[in-house]
Coordinates of C-alpha atoms in Angstrom, one line a residue:
X1488 CA 116.4 96.7 99.1
X1489 CA 116.3 96.7 102.8
X1490 CA 115.8 93.4 104.6
X1491 CA 112.8 93.6 106.9
X1492 CA 113.8 93.9 110.6
X1493 CA 112.6 91.9 113.5
X1494 CA 109.3 93.2 114.8
X1495 CA 107.3 92.4 118.0
X1496 CA 103.6 92.6 118.6
X1497 CA 102.7 92.0 122.3
X1498 CA 99.8 92.1 124.7
X1499 CA 100.5 94.6 127.4
X1500 CA 101.6 93.2 130.7
X1501 CA 98.3 92.0 132.0
X1502 CA 96.9 90.6 135.3
X1503 CA 95.2 87.2 134.9
X1504 CA 92.9 86.7 137.9
X1505 CA 93.2 83.8 140.3
X1506 CA 91.6 80.7 138.8
X1507 CA 90.4 82.8 135.9
X1508 CA 91.0 83.7 132.3
X1509 CA 91.3 86.8 130.1
X1510 CA 91.3 87.1 126.3
X1511 CA 93.4 90.1 125.2
X1512 CA 93.7 90.7 121.4
X1513 CA 96.5 91.6 119.0
X1514 CA 95.6 93.6 116.0
X1515 CA 98.1 93.3 113.2
X1516 CA 98.6 96.6 111.3
X1517 CA 97.0 97.2 108.0
X1518 CA 100.2 98.3 106.4
X1519 CA 101.7 94.8 106.1
X1520 CA 101.3 91.1 106.6
X1521 CA 103.0 89.7 109.6
X1522 CA 105.3 86.6 109.4
X1523 CA 105.3 85.0 112.9
X1524 CA 108.5 83.1 113.7
X1525 CA 108.7 83.1 117.5
X1526 CA 106.5 83.4 120.6
X1527 CA 107.8 84.5 124.1
X1528 CA 106.2 85.0 127.4
X1529 CA 106.8 86.2 131.0
X1530 CA 108.4 83.5 133.2
X1531 CA 106.0 81.5 135.5
X1532 CA 106.2 78.0 137.0
X1533 CA 104.7 74.9 135.4
X1534 CA 100.9 75.1 134.8
X1535 CA 100.6 78.7 136.2
X1536 CA 99.5 80.3 132.9
X1537 CA 98.1 78.4 129.8
X1538 CA 97.7 80.1 126.4
X1539 CA 95.5 79.3 123.5
X1540 CA 95.5 81.3 120.2
X1541 CA 92.8 81.9 117.7
X1542 CA 92.0 84.3 114.9
X1543 CA 88.9 86.5 115.1
X1544 CA 87.5 84.4 112.3
X1545 CA 87.4 81.5 114.8
X1546 CA 90.3 79.5 113.4
X1547 CA 92.2 78.0 116.3
X1548 CA 96.0 78.0 116.1
X1549 CA 96.6 75.5 118.9
X1550 CA 94.2 72.6 119.6
X1551 CA 95.1 72.6 123.4
X1552 CA 96.2 75.4 125.7
X1553 CA 100.0 75.6 125.9
X1554 CA 101.8 76.0 129.1
X1555 CA 103.7 79.4 128.9
X1556 CA 106.4 78.0 131.2
X1557 CA 107.9 76.2 128.2
X1558 CA 108.6 79.3 126.2
X1559 CA 109.1 82.0 128.8
X1560 CA 112.0 83.8 130.6
X1561 CA 115.0 81.5 130.8
X1562 CA 113.3 78.8 128.7
X1563 CA 113.6 78.9 124.9
X1564 CA 110.9 80.7 123.0
X1565 CA 108.6 78.7 120.7
X1566 CA 110.4 78.8 117.4
X1567 CA 107.9 77.8 114.7
X1568 CA 109.1 75.1 112.3
X1569 CA 107.9 77.3 109.4
X1570 CA 106.6 80.9 109.7
X1571 CA 102.9 81.6 110.0
X1572 CA 101.7 84.5 107.9
X1573 CA 98.9 86.7 109.2
X1574 CA 97.3 88.9 106.6
X1575 CA 97.4 92.7 107.3
X1576 CA 94.6 93.8 109.6
X1577 CA 94.1 90.4 111.2
X1578 CA 92.9 90.1 114.8
X1579 CA 94.5 87.4 117.0
X1580 CA 92.8 86.4 120.2
X1581 CA 95.1 85.3 123.1
X1582 CA 93.3 83.3 125.7
X1583 CA 95.3 83.2 129.0
X1584 CA 94.2 80.8 131.7
X1585 CA 95.5 81.2 135.3
X1586 CA 95.4 77.8 137.1
X1587 CA 96.6 79.2 140.5
X1588 CA 94.9 80.6 143.5
X1589 CA 96.5 84.1 143.1
X1590 CA 96.6 86.8 140.5
X1591 CA 99.5 86.6 138.0
X1592 CA 100.9 89.2 135.7
X1593 CA 101.9 88.0 132.2
X1594 CA 103.0 89.4 128.8
X1595 CA 103.0 87.4 125.6
X1596 CA 105.2 88.5 122.7
X1597 CA 104.9 87.6 119.0
X1598 CA 108.2 88.0 117.1
X1599 CA 108.5 88.1 113.4
X1600 CA 108.7 90.3 110.3
X1601 CA 106.4 92.8 108.8
X1602 CA 105.9 92.1 105.1
X1603 CA 104.6 95.2 103.2
X1604 CA 101.5 94.4 101.3
X1605 CA 102.9 96.0 98.2
X1606 CA 105.9 93.7 98.3
X1607 CA 108.6 96.3 99.2

């Protein structure tokens, strides 16, 4: 049996307007569940871009927006203490908040393993 390989879901590199916010979505494939183990982002300085995650069902994954500076570029990614399993065909909302006076471009990446729904 093959061990599942590392897989990445990501929002496209996206412009977040000055003092604004956007809410791109990630749609996990319907062929497998996704086991999230790590989150990475494009490098910015402290408080430039904040991120809050929620499922389309409304369930919030973080109770406060997280500063992407702490898990981007030369910083360590967020490595979850235990994997988070997203069922196949789940939609994840990624709220990005730009707290600067200029447009910023960012990409958020979700690294983990695809787990086939049939168990193989």
